[in-house]
Each structure stands twice: as C-alpha cells, then as structure tokens.
Amino acid sequence: MSQVFVFRDYGGPETQAFLDRPVPEPGPGEVRVAVRAAGVNPADWKRRSGRFGTRIALPAPMGLEFTGVVEAVGPDVEGLAAGDAVLGVPARGWGALAEHTIARVGDVVPKPSQVSFVDAAALPVAGATAYDAVHQVPLAPHQTLLVNGAGGGVGVIAVQLGAAVLGLRVVGTASEGKRALVEELGAEFAPAGASVTGRLRALAPDGVDAVVDLVGGQPLRDVAPLAKDPATIVTTADPATARELGGTVVQRHPTRESLGALLGHVAAGKVRPRVSAVLPLGRVAEAMAAVESGHATGKVVVEVTG
C-alpha cells in the first residue's frame, strides 16, 4: 500500500487526511515515481477550500509538484527508465503529497545530480511559473521589473531570474519581515501595504517596464500605476483585475520546456531555490498550515522517506 494526503470535502484543514491506496501502475505514456520530496503551494489549500470554483472527485489527492525516482514506466515511454531521478507535476487525479505518484512523460524532466531532491521539489510549479511570467514581456538588460509579492515561492525565483539571469533592475514588494531576503536576492525593496505606490514612485519615478504580480486584488491595483504600459502587467494571481487594468494573465508553457530551461540556471548556480522549511510527510498538515498562513518566506517542502 501507499500513503497519500487528500481532502475529503471542500473546506478547511479539518477536511484533510491520509489515505492508503494500492501502489499505482502507470498507463501508456506515464511513469510511477517514488516521491522523495514535494513542494507545498497556495493553490493546494485554495483548491481544498473551493476557491477555484471547480469541483473534482472526492477524496482528492493534494500536492502539485514533486521530485523522486522512477520506479516503473508504462507502455510507449521512451527516454526514461526505472532508477532515473526526475521532477515534475503529477497527472490529473494524482497528488504529489504521497509516497508514490503517477506523471505523464511530458510533465517530468531529469533532475541534475547537483540539485538536491529538496531544492528540486520547489521548482516544478513555483519555479516554472516564475520563469514563464518573467519571460512573458521581453525586456532588455537594465530595464526595470517590478515583482509584486517577491518573498514567496514564485517571487524568489522571479527576482533571481530578473536580476541574475536577465540583468534587469528588479524592484520587489513584500512584507517588512522579508526585506533581508528580497534584497539578498538582488532586488530593491519596497514594503507592501498602505502607501506602497508612493514608496515605489520614490524608487522608480519614471515607472517600471514590466510588472509581475503574484498577489492580485488591491495590492495589484496599488502597483499598477507604476507600469509605463499597462499591457506589461502580468499576473499569476488575479486575471480579472489584471485585465481590468489593461494587463494579462501569465501564459504557461509546457512543463518540460519551462522547467528544463530553469533547471539549467539552477544547475549553473545563477538561481537558487529558497526553501524555508522542510517537514516529513507525517507533518504535512503543518506544512500546509504554514503556507496557508501567508507568512512563509520562500518555499515549504515536504520530504518523503521510503
């Protein structure tokens, strides 16, 4: 049998539980992975709470990104074999917060040996999302990128991609407690909250060349006036507000494409995942609570031992 963390109904943390299920068998074009570590994302608890509006079969496995070792391959699988270390996203109906998961071949990439399993677990969702968002608006070196929500799992990758890889001037907003992290990553810091628009104007009186928004709502409205062109506002959090302001939602590329490109920068040492907490699978509810609180700095990862 294999353990998996699920939510049994839509609601709060009380709906979460562990279930035992048979070790899964991969179908055509799929692989079974023994999970070594899995990242925890805001989308995990938002889906459990019903915020996304869609309803799926219950109980629903949780966890959207993983790294681990291939145990079995299904028919028509080429390029992967048992024993290969990989990272990626689970197939529909499967979760990453589990001892085993199933993934489509196109949704996993080989894990470089110099990247640890814990660091790799922070990349498939948050990292690939950051990669797509930062590259959506073409910018030249020394132009200014504003990252709204620079202290979270997506933000820390977005800042590093902008500053260390693309050579941009990066300005980041976050809570005051995340100032040291944001500045260490290579961004100029503006505390989020009341009067943030004025603080950003002091840093960038001529405005910014693009905005990557990871927060949405009023915080997005507060930073939007800084964009020289509203069309350069890209959000991962609030498509409706972004479109109202003249911006757009991030356009996601295939996992293998974005994640593969990002891994090259990670392996080269230009981008480093910032994992703030690592908890064992048995304490996954605590990991979920840390992310749901909104106070986690960087990424929370659940480590699975088999």
JSON list of C-alpha atoms in Angstrom, two decimals, residues 131 135 159-168 265 270-271:
[
{"chain": "A", "resi": 131, "resn": "TYR", "atom": "CA", "xyz": [10.08, 31.52, -15.48]},
{"chain": "A", "resi": 135, "resn": "HIS", "atom": "CA", "xyz": [9.83, 35.98, -19.81]},
{"chain": "A", "resi": 159, "resn": "VAL", "atom": "CA", "xyz": [13.59, 38.07, -8.68]},
{"chain": "A", "resi": 160, "resn": "GLN", "atom": "CA", "xyz": [16.65, 35.91, -9.32]},
{"chain": "A", "resi": 161, "resn": "LEU", "atom": "CA", "xyz": [15.70, 35.31, -12.95]},
{"chain": "A", "resi": 162, "resn": "GLY", "atom": "CA", "xyz": [15.29, 39.03, -13.49]},
{"chain": "A", "resi": 163, "resn": "ALA", "atom": "CA", "xyz": [18.43, 40.15, -11.67]},
{"chain": "A", "resi": 164, "resn": "ALA", "atom": "CA", "xyz": [20.96, 37.35, -12.10]},
{"chain": "A", "resi": 165, "resn": "VAL", "atom": "CA", "xyz": [19.90, 35.84, -15.42]},
{"chain": "A", "resi": 166, "resn": "LEU", "atom": "CA", "xyz": [18.40, 38.69, -17.46]},
{"chain": "A", "resi": 167, "resn": "GLY", "atom": "CA", "xyz": [20.42, 41.54, -15.97]},
{"chain": "A", "resi": 168, "resn": "LEU", "atom": "CA", "xyz": [17.36, 43.62, -15.08]},
{"chain": "A", "resi": 265, "resn": "HIS", "atom": "CA", "xyz": [20.12, 28.22, -14.46]},
{"chain": "A", "resi": 270, "resn": "LYS", "atom": "CA", "xyz": [22.51, 31.53, -11.09]},
{"chain": "A", "resi": 271, "resn": "VAL", "atom": "CA", "xyz": [19.18, 30.69, -9.45]}
]
